[in-house]
Coordinates of C-alpha atoms in Angstrom, one line a residue:
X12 CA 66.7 -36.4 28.1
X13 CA 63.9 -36.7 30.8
X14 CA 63.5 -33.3 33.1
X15 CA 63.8 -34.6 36.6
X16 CA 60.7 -34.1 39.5
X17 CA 61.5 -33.5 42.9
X18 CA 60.7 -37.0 43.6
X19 CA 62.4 -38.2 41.1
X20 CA 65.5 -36.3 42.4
X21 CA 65.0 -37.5 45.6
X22 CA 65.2 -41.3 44.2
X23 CA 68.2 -40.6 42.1
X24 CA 70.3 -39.3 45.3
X25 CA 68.9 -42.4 46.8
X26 CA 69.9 -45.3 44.4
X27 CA 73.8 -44.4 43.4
X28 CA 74.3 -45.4 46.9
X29 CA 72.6 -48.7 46.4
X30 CA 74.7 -49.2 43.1
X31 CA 78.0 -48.4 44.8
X32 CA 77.0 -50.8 47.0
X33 CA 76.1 -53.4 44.7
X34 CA 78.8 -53.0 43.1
X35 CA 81.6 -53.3 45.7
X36 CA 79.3 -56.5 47.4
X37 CA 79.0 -58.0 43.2
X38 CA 82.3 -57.0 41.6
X39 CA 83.1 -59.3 38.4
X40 CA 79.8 -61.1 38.2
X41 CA 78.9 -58.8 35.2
X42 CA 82.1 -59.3 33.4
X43 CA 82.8 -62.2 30.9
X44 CA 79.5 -63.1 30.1
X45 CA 79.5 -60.9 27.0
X46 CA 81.4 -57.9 26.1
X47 CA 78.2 -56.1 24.4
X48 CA 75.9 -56.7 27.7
X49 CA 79.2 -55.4 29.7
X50 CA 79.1 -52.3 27.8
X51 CA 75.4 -51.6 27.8
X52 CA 75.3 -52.3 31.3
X53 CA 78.1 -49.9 32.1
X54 CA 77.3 -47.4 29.9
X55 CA 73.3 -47.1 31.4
X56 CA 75.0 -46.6 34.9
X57 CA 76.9 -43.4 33.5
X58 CA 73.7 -42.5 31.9
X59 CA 71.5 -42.8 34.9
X60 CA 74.2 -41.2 37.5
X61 CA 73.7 -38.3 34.9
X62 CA 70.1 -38.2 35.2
X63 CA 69.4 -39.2 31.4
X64 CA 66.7 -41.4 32.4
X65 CA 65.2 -42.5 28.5
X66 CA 68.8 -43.2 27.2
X67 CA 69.9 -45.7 30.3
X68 CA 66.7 -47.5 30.4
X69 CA 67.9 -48.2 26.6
X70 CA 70.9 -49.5 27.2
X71 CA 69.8 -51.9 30.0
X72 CA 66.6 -52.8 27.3
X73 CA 69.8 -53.9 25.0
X74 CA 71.4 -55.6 28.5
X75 CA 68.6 -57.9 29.2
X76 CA 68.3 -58.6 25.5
X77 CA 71.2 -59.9 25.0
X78 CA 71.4 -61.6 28.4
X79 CA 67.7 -62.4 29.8
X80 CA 69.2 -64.1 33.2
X81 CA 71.6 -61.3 34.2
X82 CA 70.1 -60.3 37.5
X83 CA 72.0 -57.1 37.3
X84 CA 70.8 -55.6 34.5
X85 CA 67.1 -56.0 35.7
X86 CA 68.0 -54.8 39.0
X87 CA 69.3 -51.3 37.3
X88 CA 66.4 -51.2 35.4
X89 CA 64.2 -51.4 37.8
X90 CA 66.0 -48.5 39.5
X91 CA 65.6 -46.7 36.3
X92 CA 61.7 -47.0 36.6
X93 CA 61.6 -46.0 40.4
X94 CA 63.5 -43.0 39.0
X95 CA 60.8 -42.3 36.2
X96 CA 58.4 -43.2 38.8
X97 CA 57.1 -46.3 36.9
X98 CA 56.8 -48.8 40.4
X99 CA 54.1 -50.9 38.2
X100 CA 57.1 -51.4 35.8
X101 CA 59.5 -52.0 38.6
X102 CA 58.2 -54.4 40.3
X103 CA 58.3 -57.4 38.0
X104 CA 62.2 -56.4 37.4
X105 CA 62.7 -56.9 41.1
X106 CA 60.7 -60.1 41.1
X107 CA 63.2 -61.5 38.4
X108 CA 66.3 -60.2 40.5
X109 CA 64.5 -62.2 43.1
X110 CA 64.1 -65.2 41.1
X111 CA 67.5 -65.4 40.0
X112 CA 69.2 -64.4 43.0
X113 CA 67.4 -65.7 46.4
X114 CA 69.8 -64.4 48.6
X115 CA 69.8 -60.3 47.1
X116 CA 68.2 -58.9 49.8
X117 CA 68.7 -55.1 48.3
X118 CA 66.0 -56.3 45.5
X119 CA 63.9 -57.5 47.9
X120 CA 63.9 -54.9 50.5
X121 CA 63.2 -52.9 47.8
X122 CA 60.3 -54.9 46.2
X123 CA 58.5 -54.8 50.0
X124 CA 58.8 -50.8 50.0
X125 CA 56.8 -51.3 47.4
X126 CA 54.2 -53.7 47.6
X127 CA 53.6 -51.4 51.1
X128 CA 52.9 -48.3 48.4
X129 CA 50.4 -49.9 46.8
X130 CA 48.8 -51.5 49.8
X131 CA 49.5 -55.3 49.5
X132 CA 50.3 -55.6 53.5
X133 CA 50.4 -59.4 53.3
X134 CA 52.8 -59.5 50.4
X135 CA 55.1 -56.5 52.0
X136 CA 55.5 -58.2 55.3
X137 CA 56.6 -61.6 53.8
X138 CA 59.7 -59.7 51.9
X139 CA 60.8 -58.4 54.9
X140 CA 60.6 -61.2 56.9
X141 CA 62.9 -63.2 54.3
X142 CA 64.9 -60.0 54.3
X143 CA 65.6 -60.8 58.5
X144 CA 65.8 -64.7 57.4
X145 CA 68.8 -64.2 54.8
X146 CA 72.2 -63.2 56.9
X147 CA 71.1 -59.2 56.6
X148 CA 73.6 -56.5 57.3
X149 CA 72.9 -54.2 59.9
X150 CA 70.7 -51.2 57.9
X151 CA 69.0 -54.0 56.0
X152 CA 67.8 -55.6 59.4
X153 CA 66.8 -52.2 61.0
X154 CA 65.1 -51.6 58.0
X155 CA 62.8 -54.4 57.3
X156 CA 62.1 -54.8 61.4
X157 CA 60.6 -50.8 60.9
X158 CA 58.7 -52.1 58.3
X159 CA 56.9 -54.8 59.6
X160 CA 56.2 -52.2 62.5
X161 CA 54.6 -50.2 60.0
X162 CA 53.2 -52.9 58.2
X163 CA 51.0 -54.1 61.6
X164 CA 50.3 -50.4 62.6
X165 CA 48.6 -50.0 59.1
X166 CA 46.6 -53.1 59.2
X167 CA 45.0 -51.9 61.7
X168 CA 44.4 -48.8 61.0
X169 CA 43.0 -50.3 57.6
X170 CA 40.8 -52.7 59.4
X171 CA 39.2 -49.9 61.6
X172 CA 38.6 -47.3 59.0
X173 CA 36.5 -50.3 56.7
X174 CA 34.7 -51.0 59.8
X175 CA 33.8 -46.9 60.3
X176 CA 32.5 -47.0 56.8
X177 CA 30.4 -50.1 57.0
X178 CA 28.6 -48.7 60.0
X179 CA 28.2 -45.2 58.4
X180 CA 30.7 -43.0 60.5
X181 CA 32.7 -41.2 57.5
X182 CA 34.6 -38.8 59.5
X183 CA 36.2 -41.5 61.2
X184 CA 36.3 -43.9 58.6
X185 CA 37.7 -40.4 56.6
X186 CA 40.2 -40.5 59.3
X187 CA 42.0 -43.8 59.5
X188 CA 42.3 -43.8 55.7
X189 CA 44.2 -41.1 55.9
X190 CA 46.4 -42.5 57.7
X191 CA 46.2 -45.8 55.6
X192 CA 47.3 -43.6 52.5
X193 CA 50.3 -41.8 53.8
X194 CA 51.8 -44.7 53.7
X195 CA 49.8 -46.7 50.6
X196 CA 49.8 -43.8 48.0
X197 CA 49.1 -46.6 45.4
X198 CA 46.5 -48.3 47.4
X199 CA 43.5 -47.6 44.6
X200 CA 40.6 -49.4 46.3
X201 CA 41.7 -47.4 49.7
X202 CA 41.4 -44.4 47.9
X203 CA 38.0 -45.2 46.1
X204 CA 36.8 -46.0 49.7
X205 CA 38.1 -42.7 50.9
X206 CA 36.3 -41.4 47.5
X207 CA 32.8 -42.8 49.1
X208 CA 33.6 -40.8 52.3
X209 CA 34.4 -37.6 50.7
X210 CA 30.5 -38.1 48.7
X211 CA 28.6 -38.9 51.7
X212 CA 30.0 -36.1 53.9
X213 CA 28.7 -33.9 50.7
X214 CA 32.2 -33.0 49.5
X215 CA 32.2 -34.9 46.1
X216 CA 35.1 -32.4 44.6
X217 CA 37.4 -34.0 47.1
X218 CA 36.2 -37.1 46.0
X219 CA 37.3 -36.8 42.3
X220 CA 41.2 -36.7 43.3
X221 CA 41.1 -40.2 44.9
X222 CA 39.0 -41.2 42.1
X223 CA 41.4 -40.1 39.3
X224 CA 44.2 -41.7 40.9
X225 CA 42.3 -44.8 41.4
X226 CA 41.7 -44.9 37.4
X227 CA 45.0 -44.8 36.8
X228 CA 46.5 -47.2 39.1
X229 CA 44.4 -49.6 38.8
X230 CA 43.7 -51.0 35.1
X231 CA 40.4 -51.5 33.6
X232 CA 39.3 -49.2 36.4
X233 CA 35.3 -48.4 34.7
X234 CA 33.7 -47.8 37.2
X235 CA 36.4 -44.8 38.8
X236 CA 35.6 -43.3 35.5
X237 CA 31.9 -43.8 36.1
X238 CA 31.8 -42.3 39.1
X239 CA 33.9 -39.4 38.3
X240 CA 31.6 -38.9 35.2
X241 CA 28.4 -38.8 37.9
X242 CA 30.2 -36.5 40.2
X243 CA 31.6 -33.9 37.1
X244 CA 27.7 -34.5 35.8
X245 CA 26.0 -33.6 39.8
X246 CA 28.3 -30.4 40.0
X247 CA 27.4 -28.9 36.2
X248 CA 30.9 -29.8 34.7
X249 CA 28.9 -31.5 31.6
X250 CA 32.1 -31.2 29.6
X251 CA 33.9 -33.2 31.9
X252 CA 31.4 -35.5 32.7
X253 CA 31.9 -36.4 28.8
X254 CA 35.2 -36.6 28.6
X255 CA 35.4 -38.9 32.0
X256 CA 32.5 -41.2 30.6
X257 CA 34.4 -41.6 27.0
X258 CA 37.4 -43.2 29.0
X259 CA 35.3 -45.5 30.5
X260 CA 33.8 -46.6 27.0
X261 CA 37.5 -47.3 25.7
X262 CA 38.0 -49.6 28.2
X263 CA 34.4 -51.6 27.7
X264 CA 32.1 -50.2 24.5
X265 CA 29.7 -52.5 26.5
X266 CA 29.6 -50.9 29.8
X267 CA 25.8 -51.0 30.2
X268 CA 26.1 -47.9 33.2
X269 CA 28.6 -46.2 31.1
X270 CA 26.8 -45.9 28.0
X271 CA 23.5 -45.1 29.6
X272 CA 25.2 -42.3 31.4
X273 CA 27.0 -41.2 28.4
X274 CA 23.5 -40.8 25.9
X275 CA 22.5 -38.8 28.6
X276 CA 25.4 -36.8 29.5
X277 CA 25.9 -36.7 25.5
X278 CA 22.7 -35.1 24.8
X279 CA 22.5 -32.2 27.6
X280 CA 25.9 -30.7 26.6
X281 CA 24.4 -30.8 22.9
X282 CA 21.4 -28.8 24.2
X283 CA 23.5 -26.5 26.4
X284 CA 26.0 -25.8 23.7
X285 CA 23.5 -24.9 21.2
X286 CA 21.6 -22.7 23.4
X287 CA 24.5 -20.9 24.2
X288 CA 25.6 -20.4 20.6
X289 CA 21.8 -19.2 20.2
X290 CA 22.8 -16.0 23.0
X291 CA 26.2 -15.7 21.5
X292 CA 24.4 -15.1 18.3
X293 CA 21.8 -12.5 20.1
X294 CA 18.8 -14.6 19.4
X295 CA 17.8 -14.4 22.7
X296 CA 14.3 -15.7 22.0
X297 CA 15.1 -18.4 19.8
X298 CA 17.4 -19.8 22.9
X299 CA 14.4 -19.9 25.5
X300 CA 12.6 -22.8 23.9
X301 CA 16.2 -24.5 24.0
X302 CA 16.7 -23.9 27.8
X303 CA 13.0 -25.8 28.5
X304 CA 14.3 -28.1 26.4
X305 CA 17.3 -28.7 28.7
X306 CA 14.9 -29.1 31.6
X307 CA 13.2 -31.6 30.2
X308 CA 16.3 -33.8 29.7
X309 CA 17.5 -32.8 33.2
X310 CA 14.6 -32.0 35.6
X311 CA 16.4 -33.5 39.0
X312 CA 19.9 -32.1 39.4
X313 CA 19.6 -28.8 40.8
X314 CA 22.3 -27.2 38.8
X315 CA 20.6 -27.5 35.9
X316 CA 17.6 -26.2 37.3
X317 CA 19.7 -22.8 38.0
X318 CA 21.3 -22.6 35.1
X319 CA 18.1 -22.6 33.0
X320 CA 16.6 -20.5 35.1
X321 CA 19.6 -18.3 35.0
X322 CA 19.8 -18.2 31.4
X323 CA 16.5 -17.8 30.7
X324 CA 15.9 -14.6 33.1
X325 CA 19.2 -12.8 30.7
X326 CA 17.6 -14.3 27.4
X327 CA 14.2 -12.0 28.9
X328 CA 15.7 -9.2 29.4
X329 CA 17.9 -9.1 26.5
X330 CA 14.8 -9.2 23.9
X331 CA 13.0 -6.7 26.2
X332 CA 10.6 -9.6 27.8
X333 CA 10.6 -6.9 30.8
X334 CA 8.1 -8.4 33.0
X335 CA 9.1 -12.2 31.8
X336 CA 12.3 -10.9 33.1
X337 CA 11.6 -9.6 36.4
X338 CA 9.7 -12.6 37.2
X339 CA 12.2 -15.4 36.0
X340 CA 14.8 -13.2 37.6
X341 CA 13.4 -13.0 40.7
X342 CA 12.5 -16.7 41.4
X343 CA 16.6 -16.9 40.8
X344 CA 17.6 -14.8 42.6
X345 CA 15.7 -15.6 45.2
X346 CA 17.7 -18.8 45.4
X347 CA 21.3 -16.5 44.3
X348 CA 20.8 -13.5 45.8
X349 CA 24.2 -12.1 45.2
X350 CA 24.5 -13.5 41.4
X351 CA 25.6 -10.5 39.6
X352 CA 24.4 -11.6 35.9
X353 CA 21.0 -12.2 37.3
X354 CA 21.2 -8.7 39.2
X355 CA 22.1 -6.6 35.8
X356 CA 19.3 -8.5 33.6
X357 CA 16.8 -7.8 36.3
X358 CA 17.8 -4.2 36.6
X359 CA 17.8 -3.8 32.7
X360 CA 14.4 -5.1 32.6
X361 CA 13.4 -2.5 35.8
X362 CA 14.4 0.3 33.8
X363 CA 12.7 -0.7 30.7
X364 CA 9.3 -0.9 33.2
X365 CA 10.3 2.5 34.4
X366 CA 11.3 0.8 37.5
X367 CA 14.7 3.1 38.1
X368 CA 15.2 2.8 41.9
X369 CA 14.6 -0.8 41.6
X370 CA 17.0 -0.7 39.4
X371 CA 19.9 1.5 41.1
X372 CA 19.2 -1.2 44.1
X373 CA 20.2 -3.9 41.9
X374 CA 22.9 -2.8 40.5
X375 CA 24.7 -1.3 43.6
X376 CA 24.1 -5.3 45.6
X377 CA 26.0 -6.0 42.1
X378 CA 28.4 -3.6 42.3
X379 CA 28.9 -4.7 46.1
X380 CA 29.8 -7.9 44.5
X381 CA 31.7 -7.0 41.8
X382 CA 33.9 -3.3 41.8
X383 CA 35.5 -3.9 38.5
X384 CA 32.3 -4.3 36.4
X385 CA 32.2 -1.9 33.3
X386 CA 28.6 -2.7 32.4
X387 CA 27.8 -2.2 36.5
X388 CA 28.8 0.9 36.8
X389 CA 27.1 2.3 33.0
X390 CA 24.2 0.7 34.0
X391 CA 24.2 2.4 37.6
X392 CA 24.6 5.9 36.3
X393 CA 21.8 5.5 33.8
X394 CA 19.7 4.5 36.4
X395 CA 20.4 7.2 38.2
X396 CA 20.1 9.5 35.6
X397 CA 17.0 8.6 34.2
X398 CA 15.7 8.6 37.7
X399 CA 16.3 12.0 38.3
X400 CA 15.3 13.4 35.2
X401 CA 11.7 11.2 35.9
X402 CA 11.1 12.9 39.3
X403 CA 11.1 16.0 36.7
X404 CA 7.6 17.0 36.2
X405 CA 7.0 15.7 32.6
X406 CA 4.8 18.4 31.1
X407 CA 4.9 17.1 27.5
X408 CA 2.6 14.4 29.2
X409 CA 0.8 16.4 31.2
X410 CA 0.0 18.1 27.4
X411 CA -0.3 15.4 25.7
X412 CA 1.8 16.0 23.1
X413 CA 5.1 14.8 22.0
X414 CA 8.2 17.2 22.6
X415 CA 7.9 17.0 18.4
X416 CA 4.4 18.8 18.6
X417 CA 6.2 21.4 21.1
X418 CA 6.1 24.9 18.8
X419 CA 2.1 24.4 18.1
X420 CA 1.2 23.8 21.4
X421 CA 3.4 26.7 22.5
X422 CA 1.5 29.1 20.3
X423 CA -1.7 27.9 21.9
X424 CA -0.2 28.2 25.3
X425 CA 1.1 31.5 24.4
X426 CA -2.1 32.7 23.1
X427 CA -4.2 31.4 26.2
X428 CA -2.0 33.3 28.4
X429 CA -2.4 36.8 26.4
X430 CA -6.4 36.3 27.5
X431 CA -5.7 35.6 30.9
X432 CA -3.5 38.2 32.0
X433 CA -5.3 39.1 35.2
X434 CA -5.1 35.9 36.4
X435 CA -2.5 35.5 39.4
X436 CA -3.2 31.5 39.8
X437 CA -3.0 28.3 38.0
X438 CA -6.0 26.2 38.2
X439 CA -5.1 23.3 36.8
X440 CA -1.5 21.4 35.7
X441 CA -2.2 22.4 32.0
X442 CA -2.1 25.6 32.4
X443 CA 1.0 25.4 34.6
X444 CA 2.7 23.5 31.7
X445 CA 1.4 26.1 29.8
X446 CA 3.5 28.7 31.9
X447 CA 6.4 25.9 31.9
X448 CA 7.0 26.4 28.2
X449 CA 6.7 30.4 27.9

């Protein structure tokens, strides 16, 4: 059993209606003919006033089968497909209710609603104008005059928004395809044009949704795929940008854009994936030649500039390239100020270069920017611990001796002091340290 959509719902409550109708208005024409077609074609209308979509579309497959110029059993069947939300499917069926019956004006009616979806104007208008040609009753008549209303309004509005785009105004263009595609939802080369708005006005993410739905209702739609690929590619989705590019190969393995675009793509997610494997690992300086590498391939799209950059400032500070670090770092986040990876590898490497308010700075703008960090707020409380123990005078320095070498130089200390008794001052830090320790 198929689970119902809302728009599929909203078609089901729609076409019992148009059965009772038919019904009443073709009582008996179904009987007689053959007893197994009668049965099939009865038993998919129980099925499909149930909402078992799969099983009546069955039964009115075994319908047409067994009688191929039974206008009724296409026309359920087509109503079966509006209810799956297969118009592509349903349109022929209403073509051959058409064909065998002239005068059904239900089919037709139906068949313009649909040709308007997908943007066929031309097509659309001339069913409803045979609709108000064939002895209509009252709804059907009101119904086809509003859509040859529509039909006009939309040309227009079609017409103007081409026009917008030729001349290079977008937002307008932008603006009467919008209203083109309330109505045309299946309109695909409307929505690619709409696509081409969304990327010159520098909002290619909106572009990929008109795109998708481009690919799919039109077939053998390359170059939707193509462009979607670019835009995944532009914006650092390289995954994507695969998997988009691939489609476009299974519908032509000659696609001389596609396959360009796919060695390309192909390659930088092989380089990115392996350098990432290389950190996951914690050969951190075994991924930096990997990262350059990456450049190479990809020297022009800035988000691959960043994420190299990126990358290599954490894969410096992780192997304790401290001043590599702070550099690389810094040139980022010059560009990111607020990126908080970039902000704890460049405070890491400040405390490893002694550097501990440096350090406490970065990591409270990266605590500004993220409250729930674990590694933040460690990080900040070494800083700051290791800051105030530095502002400590450090008399095993000032010695020069480690604090292992501490019990010798105490005896000398101690013994240096036992001669000086009568001295009341310190002249020098040594012999403060001295004092320090005794």
């Amino acid at each position: 059993m198929v689970s119902l959509s809302a728009s599929a719902q909203k078609l089901l409550s729609f076409f019992p209606f148009l059965l009772v109708l038919f019904d009443l208005q073709y009582e008996g024409v179904e009987c007689g003919i053959n007893a197994d077609v009668d049965k099939h074609l009865e038993m998919g209308k129980k099925l499909l006033a149930a909402g078992q979509l799969a099983d009546a579309l069955s039964h009115f497959h075994s319908a047409i089968d067994g009688d191929p110029d039974n206008y009724v059993a296409y026309y359920r069947r087509a109503t079966v497909y509006l209810a799956m939300g297969k118009s592509k499917a349903a349109i022929p069926d209403l073509s051959k209710v058409i064909e065998l019956k002239p005068d059904f004006t239900s089919a037709r009616v139906q068949r313009g609603h649909l040709l308007l979806k997908q943007g066929k104007l031309d097509e659309a208008e001339e069913d409803f104008k045979k609709v108000l040609k064939s002895n209509p009753n009252e709804q059907e008549e009101k119904e086809a005059n509003a859509q040859l209303l529509k039909s006009s309004e939309i040309q227009s509005m079609r017409s103007q928004g081409i026009a917008a785009y030729k001349e290079g105004d977008y937002s307008t263009a932008e603006t009467y395809l919008n209203f083109v595609l309330e109505t045309c939802i299946w309109d695909a080369e409307i929505r690619e044009l709409r696509a081409e708005c969304y990327i010159s006005q520098g909002e290619p993410g909106k572009a990929i949704s008109d795109l998708k739905a481009a690919s799919k209702l039109k077939s053998d739609n390359t170059n939707a795929f193509y462009k979607v690929s670019k835009i995944y590619y532009q914006l650092g989705d390289h995954e994507m940008s695969l998997s988009e590019i691939r489609e476009c190969l299974k519908l032509d393995p000659d696609h001389k854009e596609c396959f360009s675009h796919y060695k390309q793509v192909k390659k930088l997610n092989k380089q990115i994936q392996a350098a990432e494997e290389l950190i996951h690992e914690g050969r951190y300086e075994d991924a930096l030649p990997k990262y350059e590498g990456i450049l190479k391939t990809e020297p022009n799209v800035p988000y691959y500039s960043a994420l190299v950059q990126e990358r290599s400032c954490h894969c410096y500070s992780k192997s304790q390239q401290s001043t590599e670090a702070i550099r690389v770092c810094t040139e980022f986040l010059q560009q990111e100020p607020n990126n908080v990876n970039a902000l704890k590898d460049r405070a890491e490497a400040y405390i490893l270069e002694e550097m501990y308010e440096e350090a406490i700075r970065d990591y409270e703008t990266a605590q500004q920017n993220n409250e729930n960090d674990k590694q933040i707020r460690e990080g900040l409380d070494k800083a700051q611990k290791l800051l105030k123990q530095s502002q400590k005078r450090d008399y095993y320095k000032i010695l020069g001796v480690k604090s292992s070498g501490l019990n010798r130089r105490l005896i000398y200390c101690m013994n240096r002091r036992g001669s000086k008794k009568k001295e009341t001052r310190f002249p020098d830090h040594r012999s403060h340290a001295c004092t320090a320790f005794t």
